[in-house]
Amino acid sequence: MKLEELPEEFIKAASVIDEIQQHDFEAYFVGGSVRDTLLGKTSHDVDIATSAYPEEIKQIFKRTVDVGIEHGTVLVLHGEESYEITTFRTESTYQDYRRPDSVTFVRSLEEDLKRRDFTINALAMEKNGQIIDLFNGLTDLADGMIRAVGNAKERFHEDALRMMRAVRFASQLDFAIEQETLNAIYTYHSLLSKISVERIAVEFSKLLLGKDRLKGLSPFIETGCYQSCPGLEGKGRELFCFSELPNRQIEEERQAWTLLVKELVIQPEEICPFLKEWKLSNQMIHDVTELSYGLTQRLQGEWLATDLFRLGLDLVLSVEELLFYYNQEVKLKETANKYEQLPIKSRKELAVTGNDLLTVINQKPGKWLGQLIDELEKKVVTGELVNEQEALLVYAKNQLNKEGK
Ligand code: ATP
Ligand code: MG
């Protein structure tokens, strides 16, 4: 098969392949960009595989960066673009189910394609668009099948991460996992415990954000992969509930984790430890915690001014979008309007500061001051007090008198 019209990225990159060939080496487009182009998707970075060794690539191109030379990858800067060029390689004997003991550079494309995970990822393309398909990847691509290259059991035993990759590709591409490959995942799912949480999390979050989440979640649950993921052990039933949410693609990663946390019935104080186990960033943990709070509140009724104020517009709209998954009307415009009508949107806008209060109230600063500001802020947000210095100071003084301070 030959692709007659190549996307722009490949046309641009063809001169790099040309250059390598002029030095009597082979070079091809490989990996995800070939797969995605054949699926008619706009592809991302094009990856190039070559028979030239890294040192040879560095001699051919003037501007290069060693980005992963021990794996055979050299970054070639070419005009405005940069390309990862990786030497054909085989990976011999995996002792720990995750990293090859050694990478051996080879001159044969076939050897290189053989070590790749799935047939749809083991396609190569010549610079003119001619497809090289040694493992029937084109048929699997047409049939929507994820199939391991070679013996599935061996391949997952070598590198357990591939099982997570299988389920995430199923979700991203809306593909099914071929039976033998699925059986092999069922057999070896527990080897996932050997893989670092960070690498599992990358694949899992891609699964959650995929086009057809259910296509990935079902095998993830049925094969038992979840049993070896942080915080998911024994949570088959809850995960099944999660998989039953309307199967529309989730837009943001933080939304995906929020829906997951809710369906797993994780209590508010357990959200942070759960997400920490997944080694997510502090920003992500913060956002998911706030979104979870907001979603719980919003599912009980319309937005409260204090919650709009607490979350801020960005998180508020993100929560609002999640109502879709609970069959409720999503009111983005109305919510944004409500937010805009808040008397103040941050503490900075409050008409009094701690210093103002200390000037008129003759007392040493202490806990009372923070509590008083919290109260003033809340009353302004809810409209009980107008945001004017005079009025706020009067109120503050009265309050303190009342409390006998
Ligand atoms: P994406 O669109 O998510 O980048 P991709 O297929 O390009 O998908 P990468 O992780 O970028 O995935 O890997 C590039 C290629 O390297 C894959 O297409 C596959 O051929 C090979 N590959 C990646 N990870 C593995 C693995 N764990 N085992 C075997 N081959 C792999
Ligand atoms: Mg890629």
CSV table of C-alpha atoms and ligand atoms in Angstrom, one decimal:
chain,number,residue,atom,x,y,z
A,1,MET,CA,0.0,0.0,0.0
A,2,LYS,CA,1.1,3.5,-0.7
A,3,LEU,CA,-0.1,6.8,0.7
A,4,GLU,CA,-0.4,9.1,-2.3
A,5,GLU,CA,-0.9,12.3,-0.4
A,6,LEU,CA,1.4,12.8,2.5
A,7,PRO,CA,0.7,15.3,5.3
A,8,GLU,CA,2.9,18.4,5.5
A,9,GLU,CA,5.0,17.1,8.4
A,10,PHE,CA,6.1,14.1,6.4
A,11,ILE,CA,6.9,16.1,3.3
A,12,LYS,CA,9.1,18.4,5.3
A,13,ALA,CA,10.8,15.5,7.0
A,14,ALA,CA,11.4,13.6,3.7
A,15,SER,CA,14.6,15.6,3.1
A,16,VAL,CA,16.1,14.2,6.3
A,17,ILE,CA,15.4,10.7,5.2
A,18,ASP,CA,16.9,11.6,1.8
A,19,GLU,CA,20.1,12.9,3.5
A,20,ILE,CA,20.5,9.6,5.4
A,21,GLN,CA,19.9,7.5,2.3
A,22,GLN,CA,22.5,9.5,0.4
A,23,HIS,CA,25.0,8.2,3.0
A,24,ASP,CA,23.9,4.6,2.1
A,25,PHE,CA,21.8,4.0,5.2
A,26,GLU,CA,18.1,3.1,5.4
A,27,ALA,CA,15.6,5.4,7.1
A,28,TYR,CA,11.8,5.2,7.5
A,29,PHE,CA,9.0,6.9,9.3
A,30,VAL,CA,7.8,4.7,12.1
A,31,GLY,CA,5.5,4.6,15.2
A,32,GLY,CA,2.5,6.6,16.2
A,33,SER,CA,2.7,9.1,13.4
A,34,VAL,CA,2.4,6.5,10.7
A,35,ARG,CA,-0.5,4.8,12.5
A,36,ASP,CA,-2.4,8.1,13.0
A,37,THR,CA,-1.9,9.3,9.4
A,38,LEU,CA,-3.3,6.0,8.1
A,39,LEU,CA,-6.3,6.6,10.4
A,40,GLY,CA,-6.7,10.0,8.8
A,41,LYS,CA,-5.8,11.8,12.0
A,42,THR,CA,-3.6,14.8,12.1
A,43,SER,CA,-0.4,13.3,13.5
A,44,HIS,CA,2.0,14.8,15.9
A,45,ASP,CA,5.8,14.5,15.7
A,46,VAL,CA,7.1,12.2,13.1
A,47,ASP,CA,9.6,9.6,14.3
A,48,ILE,CA,12.3,8.3,12.1
A,49,ALA,CA,14.1,4.9,12.4
A,50,THR,CA,17.4,4.3,10.6
A,51,SER,CA,20.1,1.7,10.1
A,52,ALA,CA,22.7,4.3,10.8
A,53,TYR,CA,24.2,4.2,14.3
A,54,PRO,CA,23.9,7.3,16.5
A,55,GLU,CA,27.5,8.3,15.8
A,56,GLU,CA,26.9,8.0,12.1
A,57,ILE,CA,23.8,10.2,12.3
A,58,LYS,CA,25.8,12.8,14.2
A,59,GLN,CA,28.4,12.8,11.4
A,60,ILE,CA,25.7,13.3,8.7
A,61,PHE,CA,23.9,16.2,10.4
A,62,LYS,CA,25.6,19.3,11.7
A,63,ARG,CA,23.1,20.2,14.4
A,64,THR,CA,22.2,17.4,16.7
A,65,VAL,CA,21.3,16.9,20.4
A,66,ASP,CA,21.9,13.7,22.3
A,67,VAL,CA,18.5,13.1,23.8
A,68,GLY,CA,18.7,9.4,24.5
A,69,ILE,CA,21.8,8.2,22.9
A,70,GLU,CA,21.9,5.0,25.0
A,71,HIS,CA,18.6,4.0,23.4
A,72,GLY,CA,19.9,5.1,20.0
A,73,THR,CA,18.0,8.4,19.7
A,74,VAL,CA,19.5,11.5,18.4
A,75,LEU,CA,17.6,14.7,17.9
A,76,VAL,CA,18.3,16.3,14.5
A,77,LEU,CA,17.6,20.0,14.1
A,78,HIS,CA,16.6,20.6,10.6
A,79,GLY,CA,15.5,24.1,9.5
A,80,GLU,CA,12.8,25.1,11.9
A,81,GLU,CA,12.0,21.5,12.8
A,82,SER,CA,13.6,18.9,14.9
A,83,TYR,CA,13.3,15.1,14.5
A,84,GLU,CA,14.0,12.2,16.7
A,85,ILE,CA,16.0,9.7,14.8
A,86,THR,CA,16.4,6.3,16.4
A,87,THR,CA,18.7,3.5,15.3
A,88,PHE,CA,17.1,0.2,14.5
A,89,ARG,CA,17.5,-1.9,17.7
A,90,THR,CA,16.5,-5.1,19.4
A,91,GLU,CA,15.9,-5.4,23.1
A,92,SER,CA,17.3,-8.5,24.7
A,93,THR,CA,16.0,-10.4,27.8
A,94,TYR,CA,14.0,-8.3,30.2
A,95,GLN,CA,14.8,-9.4,33.8
A,96,ASP,CA,12.5,-7.0,35.6
A,97,TYR,CA,9.5,-6.9,33.4
A,98,ARG,CA,10.1,-3.3,32.4
A,99,ARG,CA,13.4,-2.4,31.0
A,100,PRO,CA,15.4,-4.3,28.5
A,101,ASP,CA,18.8,-5.5,30.0
A,102,SER,CA,20.5,-4.2,26.9
A,103,VAL,CA,19.7,-2.4,23.7
A,104,THR,CA,21.5,-3.7,20.7
A,105,PHE,CA,21.7,-1.6,17.6
A,106,VAL,CA,21.0,-3.5,14.4
A,107,ARG,CA,21.0,-2.8,10.7
A,108,SER,CA,17.7,-4.6,10.0
A,109,LEU,CA,14.3,-2.8,9.9
A,110,GLU,CA,12.5,-6.1,10.5
A,111,GLU,CA,14.4,-6.7,13.8
A,112,ASP,CA,13.4,-3.2,14.9
A,113,LEU,CA,9.7,-3.6,14.0
A,114,LYS,CA,9.6,-7.0,15.7
A,115,ARG,CA,10.3,-5.4,19.1
A,116,ARG,CA,7.5,-3.0,18.9
A,117,ASP,CA,4.3,-3.5,21.0
A,118,PHE,CA,1.3,-3.8,18.7
A,119,THR,CA,0.9,-4.5,15.0
A,120,ILE,CA,-0.6,-1.1,14.4
A,121,ASN,CA,2.5,0.5,15.9
A,122,ALA,CA,4.9,-1.7,13.9
A,123,LEU,CA,4.2,-0.1,10.5
A,124,ALA,CA,7.0,1.7,8.7
A,125,MET,CA,6.6,4.2,5.8
A,126,GLU,CA,9.1,5.1,3.2
A,127,LYS,CA,9.6,8.7,2.4
A,128,ASN,CA,7.4,8.4,-0.7
A,129,GLY,CA,4.5,7.0,1.3
A,130,GLN,CA,5.0,3.3,0.6
A,131,ILE,CA,3.9,1.3,3.7
A,132,ILE,CA,6.0,-1.6,5.0
A,133,ASP,CA,3.7,-3.9,6.9
A,134,LEU,CA,5.4,-7.0,8.1
A,135,PHE,CA,2.9,-8.0,10.8
A,136,ASN,CA,-0.5,-7.3,9.1
A,137,GLY,CA,-0.8,-4.1,10.9
A,138,LEU,CA,-2.9,-2.6,8.0
A,139,THR,CA,-5.5,-5.3,8.4
A,140,ASP,CA,-5.7,-4.7,12.2
A,141,LEU,CA,-5.9,-1.0,11.6
A,142,ALA,CA,-8.8,-1.5,9.2
A,143,ASP,CA,-10.5,-3.9,11.6
A,144,GLY,CA,-9.9,-1.7,14.7
A,145,MET,CA,-7.8,-4.3,16.5
A,146,ILE,CA,-5.0,-4.1,19.0
A,147,ARG,CA,-2.8,-7.2,18.6
A,148,ALA,CA,0.5,-7.8,20.1
A,149,VAL,CA,3.4,-8.3,17.7
A,150,GLY,CA,4.4,-12.0,18.0
A,151,ASN,CA,3.5,-14.0,21.1
A,152,ALA,CA,1.4,-11.8,23.3
A,153,LYS,CA,2.3,-13.6,26.5
A,154,GLU,CA,6.0,-13.2,25.9
A,155,ARG,CA,5.6,-9.6,24.9
A,156,PHE,CA,3.8,-8.7,28.2
A,157,HIS,CA,6.1,-10.7,30.2
A,158,GLU,CA,9.0,-8.8,28.7
A,159,ASP,CA,7.4,-5.4,29.4
A,160,ALA,CA,4.3,-5.2,31.5
A,161,LEU,CA,3.6,-1.6,30.7
A,162,ARG,CA,2.4,-2.8,27.3
A,163,MET,CA,-0.7,-4.1,28.9
A,164,MET,CA,-1.6,-0.6,30.0
A,165,ARG,CA,-0.7,0.6,26.6
A,166,ALA,CA,-3.1,-1.9,25.1
A,167,VAL,CA,-6.1,-0.6,27.1
A,168,ARG,CA,-5.2,3.0,26.5
A,169,PHE,CA,-4.9,2.6,22.7
A,170,ALA,CA,-8.3,0.8,22.8
A,171,SER,CA,-9.8,3.9,24.4
A,172,GLN,CA,-8.0,6.4,22.3
A,173,LEU,CA,-8.6,4.8,19.0
A,174,ASP,CA,-11.9,3.1,19.8
A,175,PHE,CA,-10.4,-0.3,19.0
A,176,ALA,CA,-11.0,-3.7,20.4
A,177,ILE,CA,-8.2,-5.9,21.9
A,178,GLU,CA,-7.7,-9.1,20.0
A,179,GLN,CA,-8.6,-12.3,21.9
A,180,GLU,CA,-5.1,-13.8,22.4
A,181,THR,CA,-3.7,-10.4,23.4
A,182,LEU,CA,-6.6,-10.0,25.8
A,183,ASN,CA,-6.0,-13.5,27.3
A,184,ALA,CA,-2.4,-12.7,27.8
A,185,ILE,CA,-3.3,-9.5,29.7
A,186,TYR,CA,-5.6,-11.6,31.8
A,187,THR,CA,-2.7,-14.0,32.6
A,188,TYR,CA,-0.1,-11.4,33.4
A,189,HIS,CA,-2.0,-8.4,34.7
A,190,SER,CA,-0.3,-8.7,38.1
A,191,LEU,CA,3.1,-8.0,36.6
A,192,LEU,CA,2.0,-4.4,36.4
A,193,SER,CA,3.0,-4.1,40.0
A,194,LYS,CA,6.6,-4.1,38.7
A,195,ILE,CA,6.1,-0.9,36.7
A,196,SER,CA,6.6,2.5,38.1
A,197,VAL,CA,3.4,4.3,39.1
A,198,GLU,CA,4.4,7.3,37.0
A,199,ARG,CA,4.5,5.3,33.8
A,200,ILE,CA,1.2,3.6,34.6
A,201,ALA,CA,-0.4,6.9,35.4
A,202,VAL,CA,0.6,8.3,32.0
A,203,GLU,CA,-1.2,5.5,30.2
A,204,PHE,CA,-4.2,5.4,32.6
A,205,SER,CA,-4.8,9.1,32.2
A,206,LYS,CA,-4.7,8.7,28.4
A,207,LEU,CA,-7.2,5.9,28.7
A,208,LEU,CA,-9.5,8.2,30.8
A,209,LEU,CA,-9.3,10.9,28.2
A,210,GLY,CA,-9.7,8.6,25.2
A,211,LYS,CA,-12.4,8.9,22.5
A,212,ASP,CA,-14.2,5.8,23.7
A,213,ARG,CA,-13.3,5.4,27.3
A,214,LEU,CA,-15.5,2.3,27.7
A,215,LYS,CA,-13.5,0.4,25.1
A,216,GLY,CA,-10.4,0.8,27.3
A,217,LEU,CA,-12.1,0.6,30.7
A,218,SER,CA,-13.9,-2.7,30.0
A,219,PRO,CA,-10.8,-4.7,29.3
A,220,PHE,CA,-8.9,-2.8,32.1
A,221,ILE,CA,-11.6,-4.1,34.5
A,222,GLU,CA,-12.2,-7.5,33.0
A,223,THR,CA,-8.6,-8.6,32.8
A,224,GLY,CA,-7.9,-7.4,36.4
A,225,CYS,CA,-5.3,-4.8,35.4
A,226,TYR,CA,-6.9,-2.4,37.9
A,227,GLN,CA,-6.0,-4.7,40.8
A,228,SER,CA,-2.3,-3.6,40.4
A,229,CYS,CA,-3.0,0.1,40.1
A,230,PRO,CA,-2.7,2.5,43.0
A,231,GLY,CA,-5.8,2.7,45.2
A,232,LEU,CA,-7.9,0.5,42.8
A,233,GLU,CA,-7.4,-2.9,44.3
A,234,GLY,CA,-10.8,-4.5,45.1
A,235,LYS,CA,-12.6,-1.6,43.4
A,236,GLY,CA,-14.0,-3.6,40.5
A,237,ARG,CA,-17.6,-2.7,41.2
A,238,GLU,CA,-17.0,1.0,41.6
A,239,LEU,CA,-14.9,1.0,38.5
A,240,PHE,CA,-17.8,-0.6,36.7
A,241,CYS,CA,-20.1,2.2,37.9
A,242,PHE,CA,-17.5,4.7,36.6
A,243,SER,CA,-17.5,2.9,33.2
A,244,GLU,CA,-21.3,3.2,33.1
A,245,LEU,CA,-21.2,7.1,33.1
A,246,PRO,CA,-22.3,8.5,29.7
A,247,ASN,CA,-19.4,7.5,27.4
A,248,ARG,CA,-18.7,11.0,26.1
A,249,GLN,CA,-15.0,12.0,25.8
A,250,ILE,CA,-13.8,13.9,28.9
A,251,GLU,CA,-12.0,17.1,28.0
A,252,GLU,CA,-9.7,17.8,30.8
A,253,GLU,CA,-7.5,15.4,32.8
A,254,ARG,CA,-8.6,17.0,36.1
A,255,GLN,CA,-12.2,16.3,35.2
A,256,ALA,CA,-11.4,12.7,34.5
A,257,TRP,CA,-9.9,12.2,37.9
A,258,THR,CA,-12.8,14.0,39.6
A,259,LEU,CA,-15.3,11.7,38.0
A,260,LEU,CA,-13.2,8.7,38.9
A,261,VAL,CA,-12.9,9.8,42.5
A,262,LYS,CA,-16.6,10.4,42.8
A,263,GLU,CA,-17.5,7.0,41.4
A,264,LEU,CA,-15.0,5.3,43.6
A,265,VAL,CA,-16.8,6.9,46.5
A,266,ILE,CA,-13.6,8.3,47.9
A,267,GLN,CA,-14.2,10.5,50.9
A,268,PRO,CA,-13.1,14.2,50.8
A,269,GLU,CA,-10.2,13.6,53.2
A,270,GLU,CA,-9.0,10.6,51.2
A,271,ILE,CA,-8.9,12.3,47.8
A,272,CYS,CA,-5.4,13.8,48.4
A,273,PRO,CA,-3.8,10.6,49.6
A,274,PHE,CA,-5.4,8.7,46.7
A,275,LEU,CA,-4.1,11.1,44.1
A,276,LYS,CA,-0.7,11.2,45.8
A,277,GLU,CA,-0.5,7.4,45.4
A,278,TRP,CA,-0.8,8.1,41.7
A,279,LYS,CA,2.0,10.6,42.0
A,280,LEU,CA,0.0,13.3,40.4
A,281,SER,CA,1.3,16.9,40.5
A,282,ASN,CA,0.3,19.2,43.4
A,283,GLN,CA,-1.6,21.4,40.9
A,284,MET,CA,-3.6,18.4,39.7
A,285,ILE,CA,-4.3,17.3,43.3
A,286,HIS,CA,-5.5,20.8,44.2
A,287,ASP,CA,-7.8,21.1,41.2
A,288,VAL,CA,-9.3,17.6,41.6
A,289,THR,CA,-9.9,18.2,45.3
A,290,GLU,CA,-11.7,21.5,44.5
A,291,LEU,CA,-13.6,20.1,41.6
A,292,SER,CA,-14.8,17.2,43.7
A,293,TYR,CA,-16.0,19.6,46.4
A,294,GLY,CA,-17.7,21.8,43.7
A,295,LEU,CA,-19.4,18.8,42.0
A,296,THR,CA,-20.8,17.5,45.3
A,297,GLN,CA,-22.2,20.9,46.1
A,298,ARG,CA,-23.6,21.5,42.6
A,299,LEU,CA,-25.3,18.2,42.4
A,300,GLN,CA,-27.3,19.2,45.5
A,301,GLY,CA,-28.6,22.4,43.9
A,302,GLU,CA,-27.7,25.7,42.2
A,303,TRP,CA,-24.4,27.4,42.8
A,304,LEU,CA,-23.9,29.2,46.1
A,305,ALA,CA,-22.1,32.5,46.0
A,306,THR,CA,-19.6,31.3,48.5
A,307,ASP,CA,-18.7,28.3,46.4
A,308,LEU,CA,-18.4,30.4,43.2
A,309,PHE,CA,-16.0,32.6,45.1
A,310,ARG,CA,-14.1,29.7,46.6
A,311,LEU,CA,-13.5,27.9,43.3
A,312,GLY,CA,-13.0,30.8,40.9
A,313,LEU,CA,-14.4,30.9,37.4
A,314,ASP,CA,-12.1,28.3,35.8
A,315,LEU,CA,-12.9,25.6,38.2
A,316,VAL,CA,-16.6,26.5,38.4
A,317,LEU,CA,-17.1,26.1,34.7
A,318,SER,CA,-15.1,22.9,34.8
A,319,VAL,CA,-17.5,21.5,37.4
A,320,GLU,CA,-20.5,22.8,35.4
A,321,GLU,CA,-19.4,20.7,32.4
A,322,LEU,CA,-19.3,17.6,34.6
A,323,LEU,CA,-23.1,17.9,35.2
A,324,PHE,CA,-23.5,16.3,31.7
A,325,TYR,CA,-22.3,13.0,33.2
A,326,TYR,CA,-25.1,13.1,35.7
A,327,ASN,CA,-27.8,13.8,33.2
A,328,GLN,CA,-28.2,17.4,34.3
A,329,GLU,CA,-28.4,20.5,32.3
A,330,VAL,CA,-25.1,22.2,31.8
A,331,LYS,CA,-25.5,26.0,32.2
A,332,LEU,CA,-22.2,27.5,31.3
A,333,LYS,CA,-23.5,31.0,30.4
A,334,GLU,CA,-25.8,31.3,33.3
A,335,THR,CA,-23.1,30.2,35.7
A,336,ALA,CA,-20.5,32.6,34.2
A,337,ASN,CA,-23.1,35.4,34.6
A,338,LYS,CA,-23.7,34.5,38.2
A,339,TYR,CA,-19.9,34.5,38.8
A,340,GLU,CA,-19.5,37.9,37.2
A,341,GLN,CA,-22.2,39.3,39.6
A,342,LEU,CA,-20.2,38.4,42.7
A,343,PRO,CA,-19.6,41.6,44.7
A,344,ILE,CA,-15.9,40.6,45.0
A,345,LYS,CA,-13.9,37.9,43.2
A,346,SER,CA,-11.0,37.8,45.5
A,347,ARG,CA,-9.9,38.9,49.0
A,348,LYS,CA,-7.8,41.6,47.5
A,349,GLU,CA,-11.0,43.4,46.5
A,350,LEU,CA,-12.4,43.5,50.0
A,351,ALA,CA,-12.7,47.1,51.0
A,352,VAL,CA,-10.8,46.6,54.3
A,353,THR,CA,-7.4,45.0,55.1
A,354,GLY,CA,-6.1,43.6,58.2
A,355,ASN,CA,-4.2,46.8,58.8
A,356,ASP,CA,-7.3,48.9,58.4
A,357,LEU,CA,-8.9,46.8,61.1
A,358,LEU,CA,-5.9,47.0,63.4
A,359,THR,CA,-5.9,50.8,63.1
A,360,VAL,CA,-9.5,51.2,64.3
A,361,ILE,CA,-9.6,48.3,66.8
A,362,ASN,CA,-7.2,48.7,69.6
A,363,GLN,CA,-6.1,45.1,70.0
A,364,LYS,CA,-3.1,43.0,69.4
A,365,PRO,CA,-3.2,41.0,66.2
A,366,GLY,CA,-4.3,37.4,66.8
A,367,LYS,CA,-6.5,34.7,65.6
A,368,TRP,CA,-9.5,37.0,65.9
A,369,LEU,CA,-8.3,39.1,63.0
A,370,GLY,CA,-8.2,36.3,60.5
A,371,GLN,CA,-11.7,35.1,61.7
A,372,LEU,CA,-13.0,38.6,61.4
A,373,ILE,CA,-11.7,39.0,57.8
A,374,ASP,CA,-13.2,35.6,56.9
A,375,GLU,CA,-16.5,36.7,58.2
A,376,LEU,CA,-16.4,40.1,56.4
A,377,GLU,CA,-15.4,38.4,53.2
A,378,LYS,CA,-18.3,35.9,53.4
A,379,LYS,CA,-20.8,38.6,54.2
A,380,VAL,CA,-19.7,40.7,51.3
A,381,VAL,CA,-19.7,37.7,48.9
A,382,THR,CA,-23.3,36.7,50.0
A,383,GLY,CA,-24.4,40.3,49.7
A,384,GLU,CA,-25.2,40.7,53.5
A,385,LEU,CA,-22.8,43.5,53.7
A,386,VAL,CA,-21.8,46.1,51.1
A,387,ASN,CA,-18.2,46.2,50.2
A,388,GLU,CA,-17.5,49.7,51.5
A,389,GLN,CA,-14.8,50.4,54.1
A,390,GLU,CA,-17.0,52.5,56.4
A,391,ALA,CA,-19.8,49.8,56.6
A,392,LEU,CA,-17.3,47.0,57.1
A,393,LEU,CA,-15.5,48.8,59.9
A,394,VAL,CA,-18.7,49.6,61.7
A,395,TYR,CA,-19.8,46.0,61.4
A,396,ALA,CA,-16.4,44.8,62.6
A,397,LYS,CA,-16.5,47.0,65.7
A,398,ASN,CA,-20.0,45.9,66.6
A,399,GLN,CA,-19.1,42.3,66.3
A,400,LEU,CA,-16.2,42.6,68.6
A,401,ASN,CA,-18.2,44.6,71.1
A,402,LYS,CA,-20.9,41.9,71.0
A,403,GLU,CA,-18.3,39.3,71.7
A,404,GLY,CA,-17.0,41.4,74.5
A,405,LYS,CA,-13.5,41.6,73.1
B,1,ATP,P1,1.3,8.4,21.0
B,1,ATP,O1,0.4,8.9,19.9
B,1,ATP,O2,0.6,8.3,22.3
B,1,ATP,O3,2.6,9.0,21.1
B,1,ATP,P2,2.9,6.2,20.0
B,1,ATP,O4,2.5,4.9,19.3
B,1,ATP,O5,3.7,7.2,19.2
B,1,ATP,O6,1.6,6.9,20.6
B,1,ATP,P3,5.0,6.2,21.9
B,1,ATP,O7,5.1,5.9,23.3
B,1,ATP,O8,5.4,7.6,21.4
B,1,ATP,O9,3.6,5.8,21.3
B,1,ATP,O10,6.0,5.2,21.2
B,1,ATP,C1,6.4,5.3,19.8
B,1,ATP,C2,6.5,3.9,19.2
B,1,ATP,O11,7.5,3.1,20.0
B,1,ATP,C3,5.3,3.1,19.3
B,1,ATP,O12,4.4,3.3,18.2
B,1,ATP,C4,5.8,1.6,19.3
B,1,ATP,O13,6.1,1.2,18.1
B,1,ATP,C5,7.1,1.8,20.1
B,1,ATP,N1,6.9,1.5,21.6
B,1,ATP,C6,6.6,2.4,22.5
B,1,ATP,N2,6.6,1.9,23.7
B,1,ATP,C7,6.8,0.6,23.6
B,1,ATP,C8,6.8,-0.6,24.4
B,1,ATP,N3,6.6,-0.4,25.8
B,1,ATP,N4,7.1,-1.8,23.9
B,1,ATP,C9,7.3,-1.9,22.6
B,1,ATP,N5,7.2,-0.9,21.7
B,1,ATP,C10,7.0,0.3,22.2
B,2,MG,MG,4.5,9.0,20.0
